[in-house]
Amino acid sequence: MDGYAEGAGELAGVLQALADPARLRLLSMIAASDGGEGCVCDLVEPLGLSQPTVSHHLKGLLDAGLVSRDKRGVWAWFRLVPGAPDGVAELLSAADGSPADP
């Protein structure tokens, strides 16, 4: 697979993860939380979704490289991957062949 096809595949995965409103809310909630991390146990109620559904959405964000996970006891804690938004901008600019804005 050439570099362009790999980049396009990676970009498609990231955009698919970002295409869901619940996932966008999760990213926003994690970014705004104390310490920049959020526990699944604290994210369920504000979203109004079940714990398995929230975990499923967080797995999509994890697979896309947008969040990292730290298991503590029975709960998983998530934080944004440093530079992930910049990486999305770079993938978008690479897809159309233009350089990313600084």
Short mmCIF file of N, CA and C in Angstrom, two decimals:
data_model
loop_
_atom_site.label_atom_id
_atom_site.label_comp_id
_atom_site.label_asym_id
_atom_site.label_seq_id
_atom_site.Cartn_x
_atom_site.Cartn_y
_atom_site.Cartn_z
N MET A 1 0.86 -1.18 0.00
CA MET A 1 0.00 0.00 0.00
C MET A 1 0.90 1.24 0.00
N ASP A 2 0.62 2.20 -0.85
CA ASP A 2 1.46 3.40 -0.90
C ASP A 2 1.10 4.35 0.24
N GLY A 3 1.95 5.38 0.43
CA GLY A 3 1.76 6.33 1.52
C GLY A 3 0.44 7.07 1.44
N TYR A 4 0.03 7.42 0.23
CA TYR A 4 -1.24 8.14 0.08
C TYR A 4 -2.41 7.28 0.52
N ALA A 5 -2.41 6.01 0.09
CA ALA A 5 -3.50 5.12 0.46
C ALA A 5 -3.53 4.88 1.97
N GLU A 6 -2.35 4.73 2.57
CA GLU A 6 -2.28 4.56 4.03
C GLU A 6 -2.83 5.79 4.73
N GLY A 7 -2.42 6.98 4.27
CA GLY A 7 -2.90 8.23 4.87
C GLY A 7 -4.40 8.38 4.71
N ALA A 8 -4.91 8.00 3.54
CA ALA A 8 -6.35 8.09 3.30
C ALA A 8 -7.11 7.13 4.21
N GLY A 9 -6.57 5.94 4.40
CA GLY A 9 -7.20 4.97 5.28
C GLY A 9 -7.21 5.44 6.73
N GLU A 10 -6.09 6.01 7.16
CA GLU A 10 -6.00 6.53 8.52
C GLU A 10 -6.97 7.70 8.71
N LEU A 11 -7.01 8.59 7.73
CA LEU A 11 -7.92 9.73 7.80
C LEU A 11 -9.38 9.26 7.86
N ALA A 12 -9.72 8.27 7.06
CA ALA A 12 -11.10 7.75 7.07
C ALA A 12 -11.46 7.21 8.44
N GLY A 13 -10.52 6.52 9.09
CA GLY A 13 -10.78 6.00 10.43
C GLY A 13 -11.00 7.10 11.45
N VAL A 14 -10.19 8.15 11.37
CA VAL A 14 -10.33 9.27 12.30
C VAL A 14 -11.65 10.00 12.06
N LEU A 15 -11.96 10.26 10.80
CA LEU A 15 -13.21 10.96 10.49
C LEU A 15 -14.43 10.13 10.88
N GLN A 16 -14.35 8.82 10.73
CA GLN A 16 -15.45 7.96 11.15
C GLN A 16 -15.64 8.06 12.66
N ALA A 17 -14.54 8.10 13.40
CA ALA A 17 -14.63 8.24 14.86
C ALA A 17 -15.24 9.58 15.25
N LEU A 18 -14.92 10.62 14.50
CA LEU A 18 -15.40 11.97 14.82
C LEU A 18 -16.81 12.24 14.29
N ALA A 19 -17.33 11.35 13.47
CA ALA A 19 -18.62 11.59 12.82
C ALA A 19 -19.82 11.39 13.75
N ASP A 20 -19.59 10.85 14.92
CA ASP A 20 -20.69 10.58 15.85
C ASP A 20 -20.78 11.69 16.89
N PRO A 21 -21.95 12.30 17.08
CA PRO A 21 -22.09 13.37 18.07
C PRO A 21 -21.71 12.95 19.49
N ALA A 22 -22.01 11.72 19.87
CA ALA A 22 -21.65 11.25 21.22
C ALA A 22 -20.14 11.23 21.38
N ARG A 23 -19.42 10.83 20.35
CA ARG A 23 -17.96 10.80 20.43
C ARG A 23 -17.38 12.20 20.51
N LEU A 24 -17.96 13.12 19.78
CA LEU A 24 -17.50 14.51 19.87
C LEU A 24 -17.74 15.06 21.27
N ARG A 25 -18.88 14.74 21.84
CA ARG A 25 -19.16 15.18 23.22
C ARG A 25 -18.18 14.55 24.20
N LEU A 26 -17.87 13.28 24.01
CA LEU A 26 -16.90 12.62 24.88
C LEU A 26 -15.55 13.31 24.82
N LEU A 27 -15.08 13.63 23.62
CA LEU A 27 -13.80 14.33 23.49
C LEU A 27 -13.84 15.67 24.22
N SER A 28 -14.92 16.40 24.05
CA SER A 28 -15.07 17.69 24.69
C SER A 28 -15.10 17.55 26.21
N MET A 29 -15.83 16.58 26.71
CA MET A 29 -15.93 16.36 28.15
C MET A 29 -14.58 15.96 28.75
N ILE A 30 -13.85 15.11 28.06
CA ILE A 30 -12.53 14.69 28.56
C ILE A 30 -11.58 15.88 28.58
N ALA A 31 -11.59 16.66 27.50
CA ALA A 31 -10.69 17.82 27.42
C ALA A 31 -10.99 18.83 28.52
N ALA A 32 -12.26 18.98 28.88
CA ALA A 32 -12.66 19.99 29.86
C ALA A 32 -12.58 19.49 31.31
N SER A 33 -12.34 18.20 31.50
CA SER A 33 -12.36 17.65 32.85
C SER A 33 -11.08 17.98 33.61
N ASP A 34 -11.18 17.93 34.95
CA ASP A 34 -10.01 18.17 35.80
C ASP A 34 -8.92 17.17 35.46
N GLY A 35 -7.72 17.68 35.27
CA GLY A 35 -6.59 16.81 34.95
C GLY A 35 -6.59 16.34 33.51
N GLY A 36 -7.56 16.77 32.72
CA GLY A 36 -7.60 16.39 31.31
C GLY A 36 -7.89 14.92 31.07
N GLU A 37 -8.54 14.27 32.04
CA GLU A 37 -8.88 12.87 31.85
C GLU A 37 -10.26 12.61 32.42
N GLY A 38 -10.90 11.59 31.88
CA GLY A 38 -12.23 11.26 32.34
C GLY A 38 -12.40 9.76 32.52
N CYS A 39 -13.12 9.40 33.58
CA CYS A 39 -13.43 8.00 33.86
C CYS A 39 -14.76 7.66 33.19
N VAL A 40 -14.84 6.46 32.67
CA VAL A 40 -16.09 6.01 32.08
C VAL A 40 -17.23 6.22 33.08
N CYS A 41 -16.95 5.96 34.34
CA CYS A 41 -17.98 6.07 35.38
C CYS A 41 -18.54 7.49 35.49
N ASP A 42 -17.74 8.49 35.14
CA ASP A 42 -18.19 9.89 35.22
C ASP A 42 -18.77 10.41 33.91
N LEU A 43 -18.59 9.68 32.83
CA LEU A 43 -19.03 10.14 31.51
C LEU A 43 -20.41 9.61 31.14
N VAL A 44 -20.85 8.56 31.80
CA VAL A 44 -22.12 7.91 31.46
C VAL A 44 -23.32 8.82 31.69
N GLU A 45 -23.46 9.34 32.89
CA GLU A 45 -24.66 10.12 33.23
C GLU A 45 -24.81 11.38 32.38
N PRO A 46 -23.76 12.21 32.21
CA PRO A 46 -23.94 13.43 31.40
C PRO A 46 -24.35 13.14 29.96
N LEU A 47 -23.91 12.00 29.43
CA LEU A 47 -24.28 11.66 28.05
C LEU A 47 -25.67 11.06 27.95
N GLY A 48 -26.16 10.50 29.05
CA GLY A 48 -27.46 9.85 29.02
C GLY A 48 -27.45 8.55 28.25
N LEU A 49 -26.28 7.91 28.20
CA LEU A 49 -26.13 6.63 27.51
C LEU A 49 -25.72 5.57 28.51
N SER A 50 -25.91 4.31 28.16
CA SER A 50 -25.51 3.23 29.05
C SER A 50 -23.98 3.12 29.10
N GLN A 51 -23.48 2.49 30.15
CA GLN A 51 -22.04 2.32 30.29
C GLN A 51 -21.45 1.52 29.13
N PRO A 52 -22.09 0.41 28.68
CA PRO A 52 -21.53 -0.30 27.52
C PRO A 52 -21.49 0.56 26.26
N THR A 53 -22.48 1.41 26.06
CA THR A 53 -22.50 2.28 24.88
C THR A 53 -21.39 3.32 24.95
N VAL A 54 -21.19 3.92 26.12
CA VAL A 54 -20.10 4.89 26.29
C VAL A 54 -18.76 4.20 26.07
N SER A 55 -18.59 3.01 26.62
CA SER A 55 -17.34 2.27 26.43
C SER A 55 -17.11 1.96 24.96
N HIS A 56 -18.17 1.63 24.24
CA HIS A 56 -18.06 1.37 22.79
C HIS A 56 -17.57 2.62 22.05
N HIS A 57 -18.14 3.76 22.37
CA HIS A 57 -17.73 5.01 21.72
C HIS A 57 -16.28 5.36 22.07
N LEU A 58 -15.90 5.15 23.31
CA LEU A 58 -14.52 5.43 23.71
C LEU A 58 -13.54 4.49 23.01
N LYS A 59 -13.95 3.26 22.77
CA LYS A 59 -13.11 2.31 22.03
C LYS A 59 -12.89 2.82 20.60
N GLY A 60 -13.91 3.40 19.99
CA GLY A 60 -13.75 3.97 18.66
C GLY A 60 -12.75 5.11 18.65
N LEU A 61 -12.80 5.96 19.67
CA LEU A 61 -11.84 7.07 19.78
C LEU A 61 -10.44 6.55 20.07
N LEU A 62 -10.34 5.49 20.86
CA LEU A 62 -9.05 4.87 21.16
C LEU A 62 -8.45 4.27 19.89
N ASP A 63 -9.25 3.52 19.14
CA ASP A 63 -8.78 2.90 17.90
C ASP A 63 -8.33 3.93 16.87
N ALA A 64 -8.95 5.11 16.89
CA ALA A 64 -8.59 6.18 15.96
C ALA A 64 -7.36 6.96 16.42
N GLY A 65 -6.86 6.65 17.61
CA GLY A 65 -5.67 7.33 18.12
C GLY A 65 -5.93 8.70 18.71
N LEU A 66 -7.19 8.97 19.05
CA LEU A 66 -7.55 10.28 19.58
C LEU A 66 -7.48 10.35 21.10
N VAL A 67 -7.63 9.20 21.77
CA VAL A 67 -7.53 9.14 23.23
C VAL A 67 -6.64 7.97 23.61
N SER A 68 -6.11 8.05 24.83
CA SER A 68 -5.37 6.92 25.41
C SER A 68 -6.15 6.43 26.62
N ARG A 69 -5.88 5.19 27.02
CA ARG A 69 -6.63 4.57 28.12
C ARG A 69 -5.68 4.11 29.21
N ASP A 70 -6.10 4.32 30.46
CA ASP A 70 -5.35 3.86 31.63
C ASP A 70 -6.33 3.11 32.52
N LYS A 71 -6.09 1.83 32.71
CA LYS A 71 -6.98 1.00 33.54
C LYS A 71 -6.59 1.17 35.01
N ARG A 72 -7.56 1.54 35.84
CA ARG A 72 -7.35 1.70 37.28
C ARG A 72 -8.45 0.92 38.00
N GLY A 73 -8.07 -0.19 38.56
CA GLY A 73 -9.08 -1.04 39.20
C GLY A 73 -10.06 -1.55 38.16
N VAL A 74 -11.33 -1.34 38.42
CA VAL A 74 -12.35 -1.83 37.49
C VAL A 74 -12.72 -0.79 36.43
N TRP A 75 -12.21 0.44 36.57
CA TRP A 75 -12.59 1.51 35.65
C TRP A 75 -11.45 1.87 34.70
N ALA A 76 -11.84 2.35 33.54
CA ALA A 76 -10.87 2.85 32.57
C ALA A 76 -10.95 4.37 32.54
N TRP A 77 -9.80 5.01 32.53
CA TRP A 77 -9.69 6.46 32.45
C TRP A 77 -9.12 6.81 31.08
N PHE A 78 -9.67 7.86 30.48
CA PHE A 78 -9.26 8.26 29.13
C PHE A 78 -8.77 9.69 29.15
N ARG A 79 -7.77 9.95 28.31
CA ARG A 79 -7.28 11.32 28.13
C ARG A 79 -6.99 11.51 26.64
N LEU A 80 -7.03 12.78 26.21
CA LEU A 80 -6.73 13.08 24.81
C LEU A 80 -5.26 12.78 24.55
N VAL A 81 -4.98 12.25 23.38
CA VAL A 81 -3.60 12.02 22.98
C VAL A 81 -3.00 13.38 22.61
N PRO A 82 -1.87 13.75 23.23
CA PRO A 82 -1.26 15.04 22.89
C PRO A 82 -0.98 15.14 21.39
N GLY A 83 -1.37 16.25 20.80
CA GLY A 83 -1.13 16.48 19.38
C GLY A 83 -2.13 15.82 18.45
N ALA A 84 -3.11 15.09 18.98
CA ALA A 84 -4.07 14.41 18.11
C ALA A 84 -4.82 15.38 17.19
N PRO A 85 -5.30 16.54 17.69
CA PRO A 85 -5.96 17.48 16.77
C PRO A 85 -5.03 17.97 15.66
N ASP A 86 -3.76 18.18 15.99
CA ASP A 86 -2.80 18.59 14.96
C ASP A 86 -2.61 17.49 13.93
N GLY A 87 -2.61 16.24 14.41
CA GLY A 87 -2.47 15.11 13.50
C GLY A 87 -3.64 15.01 12.53
N VAL A 88 -4.84 15.32 13.00
CA VAL A 88 -6.01 15.30 12.13
C VAL A 88 -5.86 16.37 11.05
N ALA A 89 -5.41 17.56 11.43
CA ALA A 89 -5.20 18.63 10.45
C ALA A 89 -4.15 18.22 9.42
N GLU A 90 -3.09 17.56 9.86
CA GLU A 90 -2.06 17.10 8.93
C GLU A 90 -2.60 16.05 7.97
N LEU A 91 -3.41 15.12 8.48
CA LEU A 91 -4.01 14.11 7.62
C LEU A 91 -4.93 14.74 6.58
N LEU A 92 -5.72 15.74 7.01
CA LEU A 92 -6.62 16.41 6.07
C LEU A 92 -5.84 17.13 4.98
N SER A 93 -4.77 17.81 5.36
CA SER A 93 -4.00 18.54 4.35
C SER A 93 -3.27 17.58 3.42
N ALA A 94 -2.82 16.45 3.95
CA ALA A 94 -2.14 15.47 3.10
C ALA A 94 -3.11 14.86 2.10
N ALA A 95 -4.37 14.73 2.49
CA ALA A 95 -5.37 14.13 1.61
C ALA A 95 -5.64 15.00 0.39
N ASP A 96 -5.53 16.34 0.56
CA ASP A 96 -5.77 17.21 -0.60
C ASP A 96 -4.48 17.73 -1.21
N GLY A 97 -3.34 17.31 -0.65
CA GLY A 97 -2.05 17.68 -1.23
C GLY A 97 -1.52 19.03 -0.83
N SER A 98 -2.22 19.77 0.04
CA SER A 98 -1.73 21.08 0.45
C SER A 98 -1.11 20.98 1.83
N PRO A 99 -0.16 21.88 2.16
CA PRO A 99 0.46 21.84 3.49
C PRO A 99 -0.52 22.28 4.57
N ALA A 100 -0.32 21.74 5.78
CA ALA A 100 -1.16 22.12 6.92
C ALA A 100 -0.83 23.54 7.35
N ASP A 101 -1.84 24.28 7.80
CA ASP A 101 -1.59 25.61 8.34
C ASP A 101 -0.86 25.48 9.66
N PRO A 102 0.11 26.37 9.93
CA PRO A 102 0.84 26.28 11.20
C PRO A 102 -0.03 26.67 12.37
#
